[in-house]
Short mmCIF file of N, CA and C in Angstrom, two decimals:
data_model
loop_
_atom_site.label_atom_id
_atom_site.label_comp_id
_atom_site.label_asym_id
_atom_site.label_seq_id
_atom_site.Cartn_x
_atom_site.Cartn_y
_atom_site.Cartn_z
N UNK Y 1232 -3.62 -13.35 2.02
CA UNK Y 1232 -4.19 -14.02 0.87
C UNK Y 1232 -4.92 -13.04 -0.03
N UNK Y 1233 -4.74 -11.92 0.13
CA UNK Y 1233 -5.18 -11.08 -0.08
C UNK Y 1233 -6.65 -11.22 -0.56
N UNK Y 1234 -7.96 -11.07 -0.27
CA UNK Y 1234 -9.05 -11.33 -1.00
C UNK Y 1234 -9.61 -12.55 -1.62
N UNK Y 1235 -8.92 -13.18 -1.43
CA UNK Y 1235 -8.98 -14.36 -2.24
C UNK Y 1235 -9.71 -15.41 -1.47
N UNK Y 1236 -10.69 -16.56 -1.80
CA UNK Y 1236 -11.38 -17.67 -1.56
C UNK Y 1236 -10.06 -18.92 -0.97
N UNK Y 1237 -10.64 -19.83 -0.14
CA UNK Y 1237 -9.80 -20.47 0.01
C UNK Y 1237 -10.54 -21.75 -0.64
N UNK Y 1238 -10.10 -22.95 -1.14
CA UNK Y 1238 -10.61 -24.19 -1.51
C UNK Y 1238 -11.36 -25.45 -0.48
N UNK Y 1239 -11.85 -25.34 -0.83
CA UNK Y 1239 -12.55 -26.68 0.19
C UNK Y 1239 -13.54 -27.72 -0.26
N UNK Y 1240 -13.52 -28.58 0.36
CA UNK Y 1240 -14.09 -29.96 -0.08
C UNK Y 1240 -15.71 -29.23 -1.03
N UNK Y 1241 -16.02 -30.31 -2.26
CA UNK Y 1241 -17.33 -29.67 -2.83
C UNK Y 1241 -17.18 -28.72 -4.05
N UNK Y 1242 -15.88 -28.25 -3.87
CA UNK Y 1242 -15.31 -26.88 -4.73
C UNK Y 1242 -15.70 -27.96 -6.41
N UNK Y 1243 -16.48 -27.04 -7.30
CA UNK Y 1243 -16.29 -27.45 -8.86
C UNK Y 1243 -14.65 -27.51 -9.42
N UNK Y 1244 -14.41 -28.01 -10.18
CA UNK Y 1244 -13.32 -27.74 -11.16
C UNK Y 1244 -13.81 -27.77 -12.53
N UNK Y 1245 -13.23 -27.29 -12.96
CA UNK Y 1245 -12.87 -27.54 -14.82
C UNK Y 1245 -12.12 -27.93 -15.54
N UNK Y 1246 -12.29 -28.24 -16.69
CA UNK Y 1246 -10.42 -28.35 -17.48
C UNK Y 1246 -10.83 -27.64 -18.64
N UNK Y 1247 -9.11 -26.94 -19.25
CA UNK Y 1247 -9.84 -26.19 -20.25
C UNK Y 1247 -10.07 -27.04 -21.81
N UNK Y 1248 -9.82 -28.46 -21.61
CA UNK Y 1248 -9.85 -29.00 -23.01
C UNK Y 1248 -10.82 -30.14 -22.93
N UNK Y 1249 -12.36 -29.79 -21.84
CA UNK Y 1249 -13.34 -30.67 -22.25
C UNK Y 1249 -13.90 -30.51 -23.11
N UNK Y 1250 -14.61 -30.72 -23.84
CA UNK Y 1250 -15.28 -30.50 -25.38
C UNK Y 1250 -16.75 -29.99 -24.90
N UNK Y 1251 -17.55 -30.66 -24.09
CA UNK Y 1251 -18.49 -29.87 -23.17
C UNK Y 1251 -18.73 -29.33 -21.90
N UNK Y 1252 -18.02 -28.14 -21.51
CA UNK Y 1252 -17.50 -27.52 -20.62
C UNK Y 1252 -18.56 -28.88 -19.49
N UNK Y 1253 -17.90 -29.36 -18.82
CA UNK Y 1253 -18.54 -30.56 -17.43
C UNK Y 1253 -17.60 -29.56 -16.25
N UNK Y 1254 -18.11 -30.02 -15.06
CA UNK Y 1254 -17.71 -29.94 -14.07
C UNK Y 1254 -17.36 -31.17 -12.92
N UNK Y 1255 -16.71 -31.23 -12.33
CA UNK Y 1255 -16.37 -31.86 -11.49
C UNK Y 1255 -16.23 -31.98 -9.57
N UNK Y 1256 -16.21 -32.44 -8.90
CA UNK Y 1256 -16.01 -31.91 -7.48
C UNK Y 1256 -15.03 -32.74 -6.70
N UNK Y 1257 -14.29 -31.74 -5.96
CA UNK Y 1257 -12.96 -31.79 -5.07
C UNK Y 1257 -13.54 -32.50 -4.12
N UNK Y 1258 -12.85 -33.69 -4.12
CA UNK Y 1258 -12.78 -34.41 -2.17
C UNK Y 1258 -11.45 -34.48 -1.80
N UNK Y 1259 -11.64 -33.67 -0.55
CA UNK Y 1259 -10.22 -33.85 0.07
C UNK Y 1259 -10.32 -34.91 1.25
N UNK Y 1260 -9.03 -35.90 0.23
CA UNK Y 1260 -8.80 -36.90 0.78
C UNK Y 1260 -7.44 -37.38 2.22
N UNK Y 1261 -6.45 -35.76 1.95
CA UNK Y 1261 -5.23 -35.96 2.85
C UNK Y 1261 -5.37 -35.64 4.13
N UNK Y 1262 -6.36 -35.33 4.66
CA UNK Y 1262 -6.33 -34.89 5.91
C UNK Y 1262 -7.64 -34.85 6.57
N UNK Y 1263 -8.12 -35.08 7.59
CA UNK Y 1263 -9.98 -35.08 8.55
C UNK Y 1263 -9.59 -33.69 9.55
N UNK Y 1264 -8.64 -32.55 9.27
CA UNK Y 1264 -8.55 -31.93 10.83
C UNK Y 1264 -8.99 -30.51 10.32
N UNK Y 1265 -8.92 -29.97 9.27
CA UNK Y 1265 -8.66 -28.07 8.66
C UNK Y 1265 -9.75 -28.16 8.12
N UNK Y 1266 -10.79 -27.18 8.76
CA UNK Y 1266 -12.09 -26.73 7.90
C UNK Y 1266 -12.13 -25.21 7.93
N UNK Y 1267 -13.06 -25.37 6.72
CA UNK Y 1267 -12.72 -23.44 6.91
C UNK Y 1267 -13.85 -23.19 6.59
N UNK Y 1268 -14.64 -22.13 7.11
CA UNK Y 1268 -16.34 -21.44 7.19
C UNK Y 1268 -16.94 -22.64 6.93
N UNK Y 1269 -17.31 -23.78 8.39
CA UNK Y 1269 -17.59 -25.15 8.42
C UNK Y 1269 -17.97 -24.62 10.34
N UNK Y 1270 -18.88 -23.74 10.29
CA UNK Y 1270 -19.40 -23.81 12.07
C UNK Y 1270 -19.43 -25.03 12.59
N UNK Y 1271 -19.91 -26.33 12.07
CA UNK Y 1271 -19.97 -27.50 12.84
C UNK Y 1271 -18.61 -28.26 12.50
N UNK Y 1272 -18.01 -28.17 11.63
CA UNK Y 1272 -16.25 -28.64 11.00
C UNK Y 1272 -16.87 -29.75 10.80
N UNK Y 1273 -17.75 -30.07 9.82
CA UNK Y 1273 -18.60 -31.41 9.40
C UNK Y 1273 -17.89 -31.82 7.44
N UNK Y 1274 -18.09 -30.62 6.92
CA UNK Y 1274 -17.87 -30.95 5.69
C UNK Y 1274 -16.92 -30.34 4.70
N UNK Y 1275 -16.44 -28.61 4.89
CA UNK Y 1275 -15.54 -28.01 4.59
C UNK Y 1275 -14.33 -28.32 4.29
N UNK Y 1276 -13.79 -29.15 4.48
CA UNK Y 1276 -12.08 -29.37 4.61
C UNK Y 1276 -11.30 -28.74 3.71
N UNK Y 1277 -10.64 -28.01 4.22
CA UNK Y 1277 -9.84 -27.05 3.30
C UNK Y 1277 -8.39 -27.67 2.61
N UNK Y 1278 -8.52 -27.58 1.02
CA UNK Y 1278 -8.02 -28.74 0.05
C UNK Y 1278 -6.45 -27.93 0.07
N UNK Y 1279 -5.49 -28.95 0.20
CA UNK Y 1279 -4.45 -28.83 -0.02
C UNK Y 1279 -3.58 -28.91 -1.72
N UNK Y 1280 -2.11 -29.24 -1.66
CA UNK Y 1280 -1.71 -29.27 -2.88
C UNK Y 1280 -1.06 -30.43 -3.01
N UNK Y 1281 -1.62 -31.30 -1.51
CA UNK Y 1281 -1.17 -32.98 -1.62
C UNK Y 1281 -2.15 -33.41 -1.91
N UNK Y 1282 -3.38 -32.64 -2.59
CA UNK Y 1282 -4.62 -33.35 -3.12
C UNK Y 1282 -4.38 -33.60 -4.88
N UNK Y 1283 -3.60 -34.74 -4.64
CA UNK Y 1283 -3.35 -35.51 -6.28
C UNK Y 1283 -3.70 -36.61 -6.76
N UNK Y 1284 -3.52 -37.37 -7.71
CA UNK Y 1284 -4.20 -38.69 -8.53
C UNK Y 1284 -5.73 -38.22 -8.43
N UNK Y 1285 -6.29 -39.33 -8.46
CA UNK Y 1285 -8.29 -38.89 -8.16
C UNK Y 1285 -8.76 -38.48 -7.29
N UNK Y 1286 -8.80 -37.52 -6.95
CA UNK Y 1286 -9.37 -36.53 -5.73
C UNK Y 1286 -10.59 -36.36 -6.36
N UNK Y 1287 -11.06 -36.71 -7.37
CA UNK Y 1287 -12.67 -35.74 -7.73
C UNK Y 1287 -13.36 -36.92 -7.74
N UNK Y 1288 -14.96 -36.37 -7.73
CA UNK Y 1288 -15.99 -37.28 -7.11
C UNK Y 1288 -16.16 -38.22 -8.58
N UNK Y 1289 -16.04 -37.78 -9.69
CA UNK Y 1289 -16.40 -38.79 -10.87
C UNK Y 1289 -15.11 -38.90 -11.62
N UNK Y 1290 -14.15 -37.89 -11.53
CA UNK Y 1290 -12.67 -38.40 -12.34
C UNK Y 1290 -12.50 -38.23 -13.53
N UNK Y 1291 -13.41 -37.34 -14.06
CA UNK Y 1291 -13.44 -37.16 -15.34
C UNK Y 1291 -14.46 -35.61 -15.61
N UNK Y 1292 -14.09 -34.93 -17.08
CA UNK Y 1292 -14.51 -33.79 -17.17
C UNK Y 1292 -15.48 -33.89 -18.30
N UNK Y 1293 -15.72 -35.16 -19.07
CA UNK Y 1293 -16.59 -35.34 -20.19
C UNK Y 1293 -14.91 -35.80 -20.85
N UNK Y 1294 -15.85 -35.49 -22.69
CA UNK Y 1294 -14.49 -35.71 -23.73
C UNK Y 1294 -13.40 -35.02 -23.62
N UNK Y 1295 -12.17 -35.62 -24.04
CA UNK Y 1295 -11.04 -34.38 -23.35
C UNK Y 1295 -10.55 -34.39 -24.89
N UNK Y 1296 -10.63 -32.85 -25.73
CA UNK Y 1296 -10.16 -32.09 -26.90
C UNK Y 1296 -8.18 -33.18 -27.15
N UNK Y 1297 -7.85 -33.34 -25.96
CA UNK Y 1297 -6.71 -33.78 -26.20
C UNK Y 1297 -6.53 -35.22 -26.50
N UNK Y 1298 -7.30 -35.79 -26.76
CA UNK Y 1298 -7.64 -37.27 -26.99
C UNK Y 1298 -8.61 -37.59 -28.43
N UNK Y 1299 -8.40 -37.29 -29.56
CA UNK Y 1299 -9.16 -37.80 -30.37
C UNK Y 1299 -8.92 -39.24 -31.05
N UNK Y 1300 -10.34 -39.75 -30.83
CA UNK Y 1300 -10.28 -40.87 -31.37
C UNK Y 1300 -10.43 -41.38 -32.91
N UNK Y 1301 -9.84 -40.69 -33.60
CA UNK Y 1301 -9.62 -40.96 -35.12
C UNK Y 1301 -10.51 -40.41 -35.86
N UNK Y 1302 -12.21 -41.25 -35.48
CA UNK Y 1302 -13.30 -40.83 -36.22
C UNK Y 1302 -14.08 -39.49 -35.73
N UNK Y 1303 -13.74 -38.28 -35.76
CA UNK Y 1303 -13.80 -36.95 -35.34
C UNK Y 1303 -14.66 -37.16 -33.66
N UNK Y 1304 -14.01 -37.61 -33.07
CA UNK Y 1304 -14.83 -37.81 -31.59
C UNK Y 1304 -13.33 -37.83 -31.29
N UNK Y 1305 -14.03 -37.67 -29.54
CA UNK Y 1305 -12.93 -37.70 -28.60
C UNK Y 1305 -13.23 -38.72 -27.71
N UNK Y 1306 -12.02 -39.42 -27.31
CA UNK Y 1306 -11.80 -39.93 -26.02
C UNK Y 1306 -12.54 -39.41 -24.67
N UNK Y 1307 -13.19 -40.20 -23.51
CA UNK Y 1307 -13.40 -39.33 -22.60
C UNK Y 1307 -12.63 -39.36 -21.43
N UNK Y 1308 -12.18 -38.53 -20.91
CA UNK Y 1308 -11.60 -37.73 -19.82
C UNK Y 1308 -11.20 -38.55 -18.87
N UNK Y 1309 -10.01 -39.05 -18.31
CA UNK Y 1309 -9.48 -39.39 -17.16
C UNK Y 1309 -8.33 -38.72 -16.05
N UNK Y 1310 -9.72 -37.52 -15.42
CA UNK Y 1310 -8.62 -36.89 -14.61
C UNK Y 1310 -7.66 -37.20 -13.45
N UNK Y 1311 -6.38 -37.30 -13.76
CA UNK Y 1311 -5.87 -37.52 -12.56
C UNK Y 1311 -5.17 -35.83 -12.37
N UNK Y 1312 -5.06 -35.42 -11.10
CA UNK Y 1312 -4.01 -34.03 -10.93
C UNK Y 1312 -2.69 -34.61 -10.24
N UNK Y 1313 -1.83 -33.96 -11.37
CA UNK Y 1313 -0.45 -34.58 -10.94
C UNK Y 1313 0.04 -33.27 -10.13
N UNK Y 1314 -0.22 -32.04 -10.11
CA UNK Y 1314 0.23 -31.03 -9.32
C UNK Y 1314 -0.56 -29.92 -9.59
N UNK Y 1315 -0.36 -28.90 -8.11
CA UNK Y 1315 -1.11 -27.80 -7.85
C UNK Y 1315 0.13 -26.70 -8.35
N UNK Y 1316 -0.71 -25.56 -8.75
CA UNK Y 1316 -0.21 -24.02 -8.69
C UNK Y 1316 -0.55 -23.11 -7.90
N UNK Y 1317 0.13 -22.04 -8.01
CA UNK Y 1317 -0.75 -20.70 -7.19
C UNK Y 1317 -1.68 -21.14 -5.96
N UNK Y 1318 -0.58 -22.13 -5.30
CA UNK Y 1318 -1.50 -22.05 -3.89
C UNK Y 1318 -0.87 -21.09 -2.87
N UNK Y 1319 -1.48 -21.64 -1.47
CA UNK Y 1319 -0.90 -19.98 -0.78
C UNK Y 1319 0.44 -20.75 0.03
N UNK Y 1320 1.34 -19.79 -0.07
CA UNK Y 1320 3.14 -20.64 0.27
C UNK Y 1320 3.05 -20.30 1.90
N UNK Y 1321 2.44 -19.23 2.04
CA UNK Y 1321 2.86 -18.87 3.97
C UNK Y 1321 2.33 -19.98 4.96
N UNK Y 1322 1.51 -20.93 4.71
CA UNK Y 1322 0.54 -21.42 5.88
C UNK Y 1322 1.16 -23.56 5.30
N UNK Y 1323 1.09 -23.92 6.08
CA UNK Y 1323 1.63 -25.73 5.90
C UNK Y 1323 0.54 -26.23 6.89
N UNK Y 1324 -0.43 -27.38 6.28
CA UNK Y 1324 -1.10 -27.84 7.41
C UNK Y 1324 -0.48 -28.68 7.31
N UNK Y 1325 -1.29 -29.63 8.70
CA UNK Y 1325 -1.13 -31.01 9.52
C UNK Y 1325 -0.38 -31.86 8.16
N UNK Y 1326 -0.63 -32.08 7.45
CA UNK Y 1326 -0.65 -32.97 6.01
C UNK Y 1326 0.52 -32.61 5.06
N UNK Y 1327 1.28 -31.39 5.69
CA UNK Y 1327 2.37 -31.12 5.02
C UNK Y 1327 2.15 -30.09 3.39
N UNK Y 1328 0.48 -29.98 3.22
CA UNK Y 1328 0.01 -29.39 2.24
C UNK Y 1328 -0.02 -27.82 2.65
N UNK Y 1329 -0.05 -26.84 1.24
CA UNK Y 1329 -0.17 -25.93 1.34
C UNK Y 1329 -1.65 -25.32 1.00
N UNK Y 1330 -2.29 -24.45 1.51
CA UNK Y 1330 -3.72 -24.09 1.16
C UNK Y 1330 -3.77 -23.75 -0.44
N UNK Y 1331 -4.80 -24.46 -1.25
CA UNK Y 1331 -5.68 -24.14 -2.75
C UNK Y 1331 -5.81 -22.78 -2.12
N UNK Y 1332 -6.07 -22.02 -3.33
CA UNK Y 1332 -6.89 -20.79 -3.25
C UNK Y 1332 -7.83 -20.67 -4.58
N UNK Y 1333 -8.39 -20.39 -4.37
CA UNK Y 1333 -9.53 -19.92 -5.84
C UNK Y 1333 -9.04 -19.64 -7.41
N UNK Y 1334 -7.81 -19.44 -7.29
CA UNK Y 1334 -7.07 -18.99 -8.84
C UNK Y 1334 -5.79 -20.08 -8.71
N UNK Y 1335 -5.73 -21.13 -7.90
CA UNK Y 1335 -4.94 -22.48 -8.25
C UNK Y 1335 -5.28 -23.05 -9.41
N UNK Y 1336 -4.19 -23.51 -9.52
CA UNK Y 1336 -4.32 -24.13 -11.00
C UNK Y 1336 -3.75 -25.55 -11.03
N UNK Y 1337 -4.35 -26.88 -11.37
CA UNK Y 1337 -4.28 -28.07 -11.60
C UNK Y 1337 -3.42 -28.30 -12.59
N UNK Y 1338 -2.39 -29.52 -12.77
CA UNK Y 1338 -2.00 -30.22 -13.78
C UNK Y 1338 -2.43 -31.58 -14.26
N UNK Y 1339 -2.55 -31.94 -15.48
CA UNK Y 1339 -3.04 -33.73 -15.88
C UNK Y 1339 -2.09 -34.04 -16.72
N UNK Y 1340 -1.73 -35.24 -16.66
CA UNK Y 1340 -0.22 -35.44 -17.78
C UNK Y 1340 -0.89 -35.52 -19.30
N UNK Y 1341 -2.51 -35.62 -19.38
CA UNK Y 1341 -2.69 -35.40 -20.72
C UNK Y 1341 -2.68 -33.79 -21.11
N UNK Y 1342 -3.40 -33.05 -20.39
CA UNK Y 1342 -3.58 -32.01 -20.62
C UNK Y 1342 -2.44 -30.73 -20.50
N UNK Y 1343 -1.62 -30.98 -19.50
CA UNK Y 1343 -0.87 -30.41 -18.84
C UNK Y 1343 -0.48 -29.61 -18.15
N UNK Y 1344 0.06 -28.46 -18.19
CA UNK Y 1344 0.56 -27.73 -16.70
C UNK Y 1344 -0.95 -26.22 -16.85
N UNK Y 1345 -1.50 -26.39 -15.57
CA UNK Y 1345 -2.80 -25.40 -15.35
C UNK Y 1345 -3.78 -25.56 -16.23
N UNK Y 1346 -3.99 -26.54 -16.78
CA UNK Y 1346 -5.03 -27.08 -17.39
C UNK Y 1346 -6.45 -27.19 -16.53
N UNK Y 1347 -6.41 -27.56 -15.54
CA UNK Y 1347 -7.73 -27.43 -14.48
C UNK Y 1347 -7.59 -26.30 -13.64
N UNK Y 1348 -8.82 -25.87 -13.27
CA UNK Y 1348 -9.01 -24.41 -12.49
C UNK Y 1348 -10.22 -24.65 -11.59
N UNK Y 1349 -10.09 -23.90 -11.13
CA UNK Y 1349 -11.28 -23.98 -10.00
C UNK Y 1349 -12.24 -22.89 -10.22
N UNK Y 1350 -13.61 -23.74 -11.02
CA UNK Y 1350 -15.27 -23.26 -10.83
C UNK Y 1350 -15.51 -22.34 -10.04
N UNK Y 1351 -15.93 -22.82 -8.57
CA UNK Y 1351 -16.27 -22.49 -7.48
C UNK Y 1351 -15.52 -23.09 -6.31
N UNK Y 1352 -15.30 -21.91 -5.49
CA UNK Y 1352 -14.23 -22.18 -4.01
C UNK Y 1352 -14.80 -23.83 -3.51
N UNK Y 1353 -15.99 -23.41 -2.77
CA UNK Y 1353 -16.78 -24.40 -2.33
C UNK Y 1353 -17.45 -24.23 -1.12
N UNK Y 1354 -17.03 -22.35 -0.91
CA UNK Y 1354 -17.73 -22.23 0.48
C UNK Y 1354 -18.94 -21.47 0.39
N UNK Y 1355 -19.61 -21.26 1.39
CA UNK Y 1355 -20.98 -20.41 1.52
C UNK Y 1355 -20.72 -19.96 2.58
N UNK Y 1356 -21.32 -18.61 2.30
CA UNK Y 1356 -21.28 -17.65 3.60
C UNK Y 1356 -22.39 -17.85 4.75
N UNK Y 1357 -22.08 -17.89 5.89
CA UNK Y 1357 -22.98 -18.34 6.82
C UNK Y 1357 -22.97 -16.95 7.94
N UNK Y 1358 -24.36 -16.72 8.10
CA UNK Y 1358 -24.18 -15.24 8.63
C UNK Y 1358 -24.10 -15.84 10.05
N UNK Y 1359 -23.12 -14.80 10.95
CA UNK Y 1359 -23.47 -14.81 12.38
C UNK Y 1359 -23.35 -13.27 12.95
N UNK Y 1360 -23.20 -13.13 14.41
CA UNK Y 1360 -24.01 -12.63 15.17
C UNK Y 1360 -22.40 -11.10 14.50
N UNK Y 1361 -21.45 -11.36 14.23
CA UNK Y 1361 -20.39 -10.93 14.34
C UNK Y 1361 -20.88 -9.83 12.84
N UNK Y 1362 -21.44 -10.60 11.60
CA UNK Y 1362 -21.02 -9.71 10.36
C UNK Y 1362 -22.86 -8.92 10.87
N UNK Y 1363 -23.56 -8.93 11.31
CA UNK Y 1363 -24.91 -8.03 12.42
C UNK Y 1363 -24.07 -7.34 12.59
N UNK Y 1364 -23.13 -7.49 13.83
CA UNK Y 1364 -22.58 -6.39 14.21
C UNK Y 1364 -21.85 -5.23 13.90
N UNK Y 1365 -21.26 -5.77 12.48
CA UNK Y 1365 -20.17 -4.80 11.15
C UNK Y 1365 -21.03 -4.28 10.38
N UNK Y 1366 -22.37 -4.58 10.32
CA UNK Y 1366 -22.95 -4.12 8.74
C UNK Y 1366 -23.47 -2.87 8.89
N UNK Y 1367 -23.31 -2.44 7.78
CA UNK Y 1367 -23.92 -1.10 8.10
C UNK Y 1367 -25.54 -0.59 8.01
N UNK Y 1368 -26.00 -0.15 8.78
CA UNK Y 1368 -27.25 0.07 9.44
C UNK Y 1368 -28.04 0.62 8.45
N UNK Y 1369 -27.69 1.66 7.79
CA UNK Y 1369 -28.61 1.92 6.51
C UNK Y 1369 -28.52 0.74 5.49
N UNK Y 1370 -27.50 0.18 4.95
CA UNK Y 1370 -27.60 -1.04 4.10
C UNK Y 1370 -29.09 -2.02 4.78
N UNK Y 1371 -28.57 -2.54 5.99
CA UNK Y 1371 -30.07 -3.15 6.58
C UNK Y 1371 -31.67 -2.76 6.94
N UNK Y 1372 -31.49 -1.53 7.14
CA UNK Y 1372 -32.27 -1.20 6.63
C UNK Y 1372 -33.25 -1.07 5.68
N UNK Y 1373 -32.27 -0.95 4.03
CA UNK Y 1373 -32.53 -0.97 3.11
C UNK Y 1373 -33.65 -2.01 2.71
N UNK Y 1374 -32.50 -3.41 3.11
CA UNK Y 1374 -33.07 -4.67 3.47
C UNK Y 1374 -34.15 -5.29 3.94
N UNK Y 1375 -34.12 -4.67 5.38
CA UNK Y 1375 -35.04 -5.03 5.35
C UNK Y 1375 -35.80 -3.80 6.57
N UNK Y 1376 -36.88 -2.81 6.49
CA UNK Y 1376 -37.04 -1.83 6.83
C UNK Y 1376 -37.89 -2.11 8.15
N UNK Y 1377 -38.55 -3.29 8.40
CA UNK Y 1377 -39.18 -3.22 9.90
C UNK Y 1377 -38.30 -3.95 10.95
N UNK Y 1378 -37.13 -4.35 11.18
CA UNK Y 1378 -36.56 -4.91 11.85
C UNK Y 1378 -35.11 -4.07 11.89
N UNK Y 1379 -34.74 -3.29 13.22
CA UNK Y 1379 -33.54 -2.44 13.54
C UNK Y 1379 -32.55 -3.26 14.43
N UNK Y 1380 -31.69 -4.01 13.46
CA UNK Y 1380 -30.79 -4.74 13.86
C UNK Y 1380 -30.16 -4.88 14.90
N UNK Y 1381 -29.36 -3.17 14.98
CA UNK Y 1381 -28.65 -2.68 16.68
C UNK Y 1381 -29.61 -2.80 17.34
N UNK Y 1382 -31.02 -2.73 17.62
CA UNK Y 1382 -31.74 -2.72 18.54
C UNK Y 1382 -31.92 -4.16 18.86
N UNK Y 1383 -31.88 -4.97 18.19
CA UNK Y 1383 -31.63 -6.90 18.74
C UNK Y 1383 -30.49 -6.68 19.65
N UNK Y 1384 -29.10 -6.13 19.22
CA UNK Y 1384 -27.97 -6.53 19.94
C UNK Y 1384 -28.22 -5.41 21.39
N UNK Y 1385 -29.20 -4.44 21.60
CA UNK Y 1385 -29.02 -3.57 23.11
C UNK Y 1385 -30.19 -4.05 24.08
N UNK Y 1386 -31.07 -4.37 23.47
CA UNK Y 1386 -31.53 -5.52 24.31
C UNK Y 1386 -31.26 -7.17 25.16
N UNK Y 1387 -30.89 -6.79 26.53
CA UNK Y 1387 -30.70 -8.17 26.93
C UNK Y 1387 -31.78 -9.65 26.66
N UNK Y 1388 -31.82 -10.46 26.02
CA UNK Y 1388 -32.47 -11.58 25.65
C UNK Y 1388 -32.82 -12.38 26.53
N UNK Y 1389 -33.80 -12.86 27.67
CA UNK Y 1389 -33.91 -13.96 28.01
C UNK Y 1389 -34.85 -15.37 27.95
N UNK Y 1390 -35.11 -15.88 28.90
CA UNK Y 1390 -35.81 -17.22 28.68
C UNK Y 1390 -37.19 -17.02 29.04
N UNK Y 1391 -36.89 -16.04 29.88
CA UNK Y 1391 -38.21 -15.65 30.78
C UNK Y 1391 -39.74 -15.32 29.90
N UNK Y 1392 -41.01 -16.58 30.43
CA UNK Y 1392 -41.88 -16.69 29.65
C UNK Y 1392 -42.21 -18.03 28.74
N UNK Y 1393 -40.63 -18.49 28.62
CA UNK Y 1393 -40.33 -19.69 27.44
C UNK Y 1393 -41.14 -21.19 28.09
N UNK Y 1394 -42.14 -22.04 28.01
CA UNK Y 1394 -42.61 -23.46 28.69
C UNK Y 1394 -41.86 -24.06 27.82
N UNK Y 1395 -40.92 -24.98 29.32
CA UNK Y 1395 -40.24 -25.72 28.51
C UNK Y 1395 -41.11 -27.16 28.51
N UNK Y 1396 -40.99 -28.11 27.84
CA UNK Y 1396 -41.72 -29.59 28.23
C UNK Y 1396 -40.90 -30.77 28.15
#
């Protein structure tokens, strides 16, 4: 995937013909099983390209530039996504969908082909014990200068001392 974000539930969208750039948010509705950087697999669900009609939490992007209503105003916005782009082709989940990636691109039959894009992926980085172990020691340092990271991981940790009640 080379570098690239993968999509998941929460992710913003856009379209490029709202009149006041609005945002919107992805619920993925095709599937309860694929989460991605979701430690508890509670809310992440990683959005496919069978995520079509109203998948977003309000369905709309504000006024849509492609809808004017005569007296110099616009119509407002009824997003439906009739199809995905630039998702990733190697991987098929449970749902028969292929993974969003961060530079997918949405279609709306008003707007039309890659008209919506994706804001923000929708993930957050959640540190564990693993990216401690990769980082590099002067960077943390840097960071933070009274606490020597490798020295947490060569020490054995125990309970001993702990009242439990």
């Amino acid at each position: 995937m080379s570098e690239k974000h993968v999509v998941v539930q929460g992710a913003t969208l856009k379209c490029k013909f709202s009149v006041e750039p609005k945002l919107d948010t992805l619920k993925v509705k095709t599937h309860s099983k694929h989460y991605a950087n979701d430690k508890g697999a509670e809310s992440k669900l990683i959005a496919t390209d069978k995520e079509i009609g109203q998948t977003l939490e309000k369905n709309t992007f504000g006024k849509c530039k492609m809808q004017p209503n005569g007296s110099g105003d616009y119509l407002p916005c009824q997003a439906v996504i009739t199809k995905w782009s630039g998702f990733y082709e190697k991987v098929t989940l449970s749902n028969k969908g292929k993974i969003l990636l961060e530079d997918s691109k949405g279609t709306c039959p008003i707007g039309g082909a890659d008209c919506i894009e994706v804001d923000k992926h929708g993930q957050k980085a959640e540190l564990n014990r693993q990216n401690l172990k990769n980082a590099k020691s002067g960077v943390l340092k840097q960071i933070n200068p009274m606490v020597d990271v490798k020295e947490l991981f060569a020490i054995e940790h125990t309970d001993e001392g702990i009242i439990y009640s």
